[in-house]
Amino acid sequence: MPDPGQDIASREPRLLGPADIRRIAGRLGIRPSKRLGQNFVTDAGTVRRITALAGVRQDDVVLEVGPGFGSLTLPLLAAAGRVVAVEVDQALAAELPRTVAARAPGLTARLEVVAADAARVRDLPGPPPTALVANLPYNVAVPVVLHLLATVPSLRRGLVMVQAEVADRMSAPPGSCARQRRPRRSG
């Protein structure tokens, strides 16, 4: 008999949609916080594409920063051997295991949630992370990435989503001014 927490056709976790996120947010009394730079990914196609681009494999331990409601966590759990999710919002950190249990009960053992600020976290549970996946707000992107690169030497690759301005600044040569916008690639 198929697992009720998974899509029958694909055996993949049932991903969160906008209505699911609104329902969970309403139940928790959460509204996206400007102070925390929260911006929740709600499109299933987008999270599938992010997961594919991250190149996560079953032998990976993924460090996911800012999992929020778990939209990206669910497909990462299906692709990776383990996900360590670092979430600064205490309510979201507490809710994430419940969301995974409801939508992908066979994958709950692969999830470890750390309620902490990713820019300050030092010790992570379990085997060392090999991949970083994050959707970071403008105001913390650079400090978080620099901190994690300095404190988690086991990371071999990563996919970090940031605003275009932050990406320009991060990829600019030392001493240059990255204020000019480069043409955006389409596709």
mmCIF file of C-alpha atoms in Angstrom:
data_model
loop_
_atom_site.group_PDB
_atom_site.id
_atom_site.type_symbol
_atom_site.label_atom_id
_atom_site.label_comp_id
_atom_site.label_asym_id
_atom_site.label_seq_id
_atom_site.Cartn_x
_atom_site.Cartn_y
_atom_site.Cartn_z
ATOM 1 C CA MET A 1 0.000 0.000 0.000
ATOM 2 C CA PRO A 2 1.438 3.455 -0.876
ATOM 3 C CA ASP A 3 2.603 5.708 1.908
ATOM 4 C CA PRO A 4 -0.077 8.406 2.421
ATOM 5 C CA GLY A 5 2.629 11.043 2.959
ATOM 6 C CA GLN A 6 4.049 10.590 -0.508
ATOM 7 C CA ASP A 7 2.830 11.215 -4.029
ATOM 8 C CA ILE A 8 1.596 7.880 -5.445
ATOM 9 C CA ALA A 9 2.977 8.420 -8.964
ATOM 10 C CA SER A 10 6.539 9.434 -8.062
ATOM 11 C CA ARG A 11 7.069 8.201 -4.477
ATOM 12 C CA GLU A 12 8.525 11.640 -3.838
ATOM 13 C CA PRO A 13 7.500 13.665 -0.776
ATOM 14 C CA ARG A 14 4.346 15.720 -1.149
ATOM 15 C CA LEU A 15 5.750 19.203 -1.652
ATOM 16 C CA LEU A 16 4.311 22.296 -0.015
ATOM 17 C CA GLY A 17 2.299 24.709 -2.097
ATOM 18 C CA PRO A 18 1.230 28.287 -1.363
ATOM 19 C CA ALA A 19 -2.024 27.165 0.312
ATOM 20 C CA ASP A 20 -0.138 24.712 2.556
ATOM 21 C CA ILE A 21 2.293 27.420 3.626
ATOM 22 C CA ARG A 22 -0.532 29.891 4.321
ATOM 23 C CA ARG A 23 -2.304 27.244 6.409
ATOM 24 C CA ILE A 24 0.814 26.425 8.470
ATOM 25 C CA ALA A 25 1.718 30.114 8.849
ATOM 26 C CA GLY A 26 -1.816 30.905 10.011
ATOM 27 C CA ARG A 27 -1.800 28.077 12.529
ATOM 28 C CA LEU A 28 1.572 29.258 13.900
ATOM 29 C CA GLY A 29 0.695 32.946 13.702
ATOM 30 C CA ILE A 30 3.715 33.612 11.480
ATOM 31 C CA ARG A 31 4.061 36.361 8.911
ATOM 32 C CA PRO A 32 7.299 36.783 6.945
ATOM 33 C CA SER A 33 9.638 38.937 9.033
ATOM 34 C CA LYS A 34 11.513 41.784 7.345
ATOM 35 C CA ARG A 35 13.920 41.794 10.279
ATOM 36 C CA LEU A 36 14.849 38.174 9.526
ATOM 37 C CA GLY A 37 14.725 38.735 5.756
ATOM 38 C CA GLN A 38 12.236 35.896 5.366
ATOM 39 C CA ASN A 39 11.084 35.102 1.853
ATOM 40 C CA PHE A 40 9.516 31.659 1.499
ATOM 41 C CA VAL A 41 9.809 29.636 -1.715
ATOM 42 C CA THR A 42 6.365 28.241 -2.548
ATOM 43 C CA ASP A 43 6.598 26.966 -6.127
ATOM 44 C CA ALA A 44 7.112 23.184 -6.448
ATOM 45 C CA GLY A 45 8.812 23.558 -9.827
ATOM 46 C CA THR A 46 11.299 26.006 -8.353
ATOM 47 C CA VAL A 47 12.240 23.750 -5.435
ATOM 48 C CA ARG A 48 12.668 20.783 -7.778
ATOM 49 C CA ARG A 49 14.946 22.892 -9.997
ATOM 50 C CA ILE A 50 16.971 24.123 -7.006
ATOM 51 C CA THR A 51 17.412 20.547 -5.780
ATOM 52 C CA ALA A 52 18.536 19.386 -9.229
ATOM 53 C CA LEU A 53 20.960 22.315 -9.606
ATOM 54 C CA ALA A 54 22.454 21.573 -6.182
ATOM 55 C CA GLY A 55 23.523 18.160 -7.507
ATOM 56 C CA VAL A 56 22.750 16.481 -4.197
ATOM 57 C CA ARG A 57 23.325 12.713 -4.041
ATOM 58 C CA GLN A 58 22.382 9.991 -1.558
ATOM 59 C CA ASP A 59 25.888 10.053 -0.047
ATOM 60 C CA ASP A 60 25.612 13.785 0.747
ATOM 61 C CA VAL A 61 24.903 15.410 4.076
ATOM 62 C CA VAL A 62 23.223 18.688 3.158
ATOM 63 C CA LEU A 63 23.490 21.753 5.345
ATOM 64 C CA GLU A 64 20.325 23.707 4.581
ATOM 65 C CA VAL A 65 20.289 27.233 5.952
ATOM 66 C CA GLY A 66 16.901 28.844 6.524
ATOM 67 C CA PRO A 67 14.544 25.977 5.719
ATOM 68 C CA GLY A 68 11.507 28.010 6.750
ATOM 69 C CA PHE A 69 8.384 25.906 6.319
ATOM 70 C CA GLY A 70 10.301 23.086 4.570
ATOM 71 C CA SER A 71 9.475 23.685 0.907
ATOM 72 C CA LEU A 72 13.043 22.925 -0.146
ATOM 73 C CA THR A 73 13.782 20.553 2.735
ATOM 74 C CA LEU A 74 11.345 17.933 1.447
ATOM 75 C CA PRO A 75 12.984 17.347 -1.965
ATOM 76 C CA LEU A 76 16.453 17.657 -0.398
ATOM 77 C CA LEU A 77 15.573 14.833 2.004
ATOM 78 C CA ALA A 78 14.546 12.644 -0.929
ATOM 79 C CA ALA A 79 17.804 13.382 -2.784
ATOM 80 C CA ALA A 80 20.339 13.348 0.080
ATOM 81 C CA GLY A 81 21.302 10.848 2.720
ATOM 82 C CA ARG A 82 20.793 13.438 5.458
ATOM 83 C CA VAL A 83 19.770 17.083 5.875
ATOM 84 C CA VAL A 84 20.890 19.297 8.740
ATOM 85 C CA ALA A 85 18.533 22.284 8.673
ATOM 86 C CA VAL A 86 19.645 25.414 10.528
ATOM 87 C CA GLU A 87 16.712 27.744 11.250
ATOM 88 C CA VAL A 88 16.896 30.946 13.314
ATOM 89 C CA ASP A 89 13.106 31.228 13.777
ATOM 90 C CA GLN A 90 12.269 29.038 16.790
ATOM 91 C CA ALA A 91 8.651 28.428 15.752
ATOM 92 C CA LEU A 92 9.659 27.313 12.255
ATOM 93 C CA ALA A 93 12.446 25.125 13.639
ATOM 94 C CA ALA A 94 9.953 23.381 15.923
ATOM 95 C CA GLU A 95 7.407 22.930 13.118
ATOM 96 C CA LEU A 96 9.764 21.506 10.482
ATOM 97 C CA PRO A 97 9.934 17.940 11.878
ATOM 98 C CA ARG A 98 6.110 17.845 12.030
ATOM 99 C CA THR A 99 5.867 18.974 8.403
ATOM 100 C CA VAL A 100 8.328 16.310 7.284
ATOM 101 C CA ALA A 101 6.520 13.643 9.322
ATOM 102 C CA ALA A 102 3.210 14.579 7.670
ATOM 103 C CA ARG A 103 4.511 14.856 4.098
ATOM 104 C CA ALA A 104 7.383 12.358 3.959
ATOM 105 C CA PRO A 105 7.149 10.046 6.980
ATOM 106 C CA GLY A 106 9.707 7.641 5.553
ATOM 107 C CA LEU A 107 12.327 10.393 5.479
ATOM 108 C CA THR A 108 12.060 11.780 9.027
ATOM 109 C CA ALA A 109 15.155 9.920 10.231
ATOM 110 C CA ARG A 110 17.230 11.810 7.637
ATOM 111 C CA LEU A 111 16.401 15.223 9.157
ATOM 112 C CA GLU A 112 18.170 17.029 11.965
ATOM 113 C CA VAL A 113 16.943 20.519 12.866
ATOM 114 C CA VAL A 114 19.231 23.002 14.589
ATOM 115 C CA ALA A 115 17.489 26.075 16.016
ATOM 116 C CA ALA A 116 20.298 28.617 15.689
ATOM 117 C CA ASP A 117 21.671 31.587 13.806
ATOM 118 C CA ALA A 118 23.681 30.195 10.873
ATOM 119 C CA ALA A 119 26.136 33.098 11.161
ATOM 120 C CA ARG A 120 27.076 31.898 14.655
ATOM 121 C CA VAL A 121 26.556 28.134 14.612
ATOM 122 C CA ARG A 122 29.690 26.172 15.486
ATOM 123 C CA ASP A 123 28.813 22.534 16.132
ATOM 124 C CA LEU A 124 26.529 20.560 13.858
ATOM 125 C CA PRO A 125 25.132 17.146 14.783
ATOM 126 C CA GLY A 126 26.018 13.957 12.956
ATOM 127 C CA PRO A 127 28.407 13.412 10.073
ATOM 128 C CA PRO A 128 30.019 16.547 8.618
ATOM 129 C CA PRO A 129 28.018 18.312 5.865
ATOM 130 C CA THR A 130 29.275 17.893 2.306
ATOM 131 C CA ALA A 131 26.891 20.283 0.519
ATOM 132 C CA LEU A 132 25.409 23.666 1.373
ATOM 133 C CA VAL A 133 21.982 24.719 0.101
ATOM 134 C CA ALA A 134 20.574 28.067 1.191
ATOM 135 C CA ASN A 135 18.150 30.806 0.204
ATOM 136 C CA LEU A 136 19.611 33.793 2.031
ATOM 137 C CA PRO A 137 18.267 37.288 2.612
ATOM 138 C CA TYR A 138 20.265 40.321 1.517
ATOM 139 C CA ASN A 139 21.283 41.455 4.989
ATOM 140 C CA VAL A 140 22.898 38.179 6.126
ATOM 141 C CA ALA A 141 24.063 36.455 2.933
ATOM 142 C CA VAL A 142 27.743 37.405 3.034
ATOM 143 C CA PRO A 143 28.310 36.904 6.789
ATOM 144 C CA VAL A 144 26.537 33.533 6.755
ATOM 145 C CA VAL A 145 28.429 32.194 3.730
ATOM 146 C CA LEU A 146 31.806 33.405 5.038
ATOM 147 C CA HIS A 147 31.136 31.966 8.486
ATOM 148 C CA LEU A 148 30.079 28.578 7.123
ATOM 149 C CA LEU A 149 33.034 28.354 4.731
ATOM 150 C CA ALA A 150 35.369 29.097 7.659
ATOM 151 C CA THR A 151 33.755 26.719 10.165
ATOM 152 C CA VAL A 152 32.554 23.788 8.025
ATOM 153 C CA PRO A 153 35.626 22.610 6.083
ATOM 154 C CA SER A 154 33.863 19.417 4.947
ATOM 155 C CA LEU A 155 31.693 21.359 2.453
ATOM 156 C CA ARG A 156 32.601 20.279 -1.090
ATOM 157 C CA ARG A 157 29.960 22.231 -3.002
ATOM 158 C CA GLY A 158 26.983 24.456 -2.533
ATOM 159 C CA LEU A 159 24.087 26.297 -4.050
ATOM 160 C CA VAL A 160 23.343 29.587 -2.352
ATOM 161 C CA MET A 161 20.531 31.762 -3.638
ATOM 162 C CA VAL A 162 20.906 35.479 -2.998
ATOM 163 C CA GLN A 163 19.660 38.708 -4.523
ATOM 164 C CA ALA A 164 21.423 39.711 -7.754
ATOM 165 C CA GLU A 165 23.134 42.656 -6.043
ATOM 166 C CA VAL A 166 24.663 40.374 -3.423
ATOM 167 C CA ALA A 167 25.834 37.916 -6.095
ATOM 168 C CA ASP A 168 27.473 40.770 -8.024
ATOM 169 C CA ARG A 169 29.256 41.921 -4.890
ATOM 170 C CA MET A 170 30.352 38.399 -3.904
ATOM 171 C CA SER A 171 31.738 37.632 -7.366
ATOM 172 C CA ALA A 172 33.472 40.993 -7.912
ATOM 173 C CA PRO A 173 37.282 41.020 -7.995
ATOM 174 C CA PRO A 174 38.954 42.372 -4.838
ATOM 175 C CA GLY A 175 39.018 46.154 -4.715
ATOM 176 C CA SER A 176 36.474 46.613 -7.495
ATOM 177 C CA CYS A 177 33.156 48.385 -7.320
ATOM 178 C CA ALA A 178 30.339 45.919 -8.010
ATOM 179 C CA ARG A 179 27.612 48.542 -8.174
ATOM 180 C CA GLN A 180 27.095 48.308 -11.922
ATOM 181 C CA ARG A 181 24.474 45.787 -12.880
ATOM 182 C CA ARG A 182 25.484 43.106 -15.291
ATOM 183 C CA PRO A 183 22.923 42.050 -17.894
ATOM 184 C CA ARG A 184 20.779 39.206 -16.548
ATOM 185 C CA ARG A 185 20.878 35.890 -18.327
ATOM 186 C CA SER A 186 17.571 34.440 -19.345
ATOM 187 C CA GLY A 187 16.729 30.817 -19.501
#
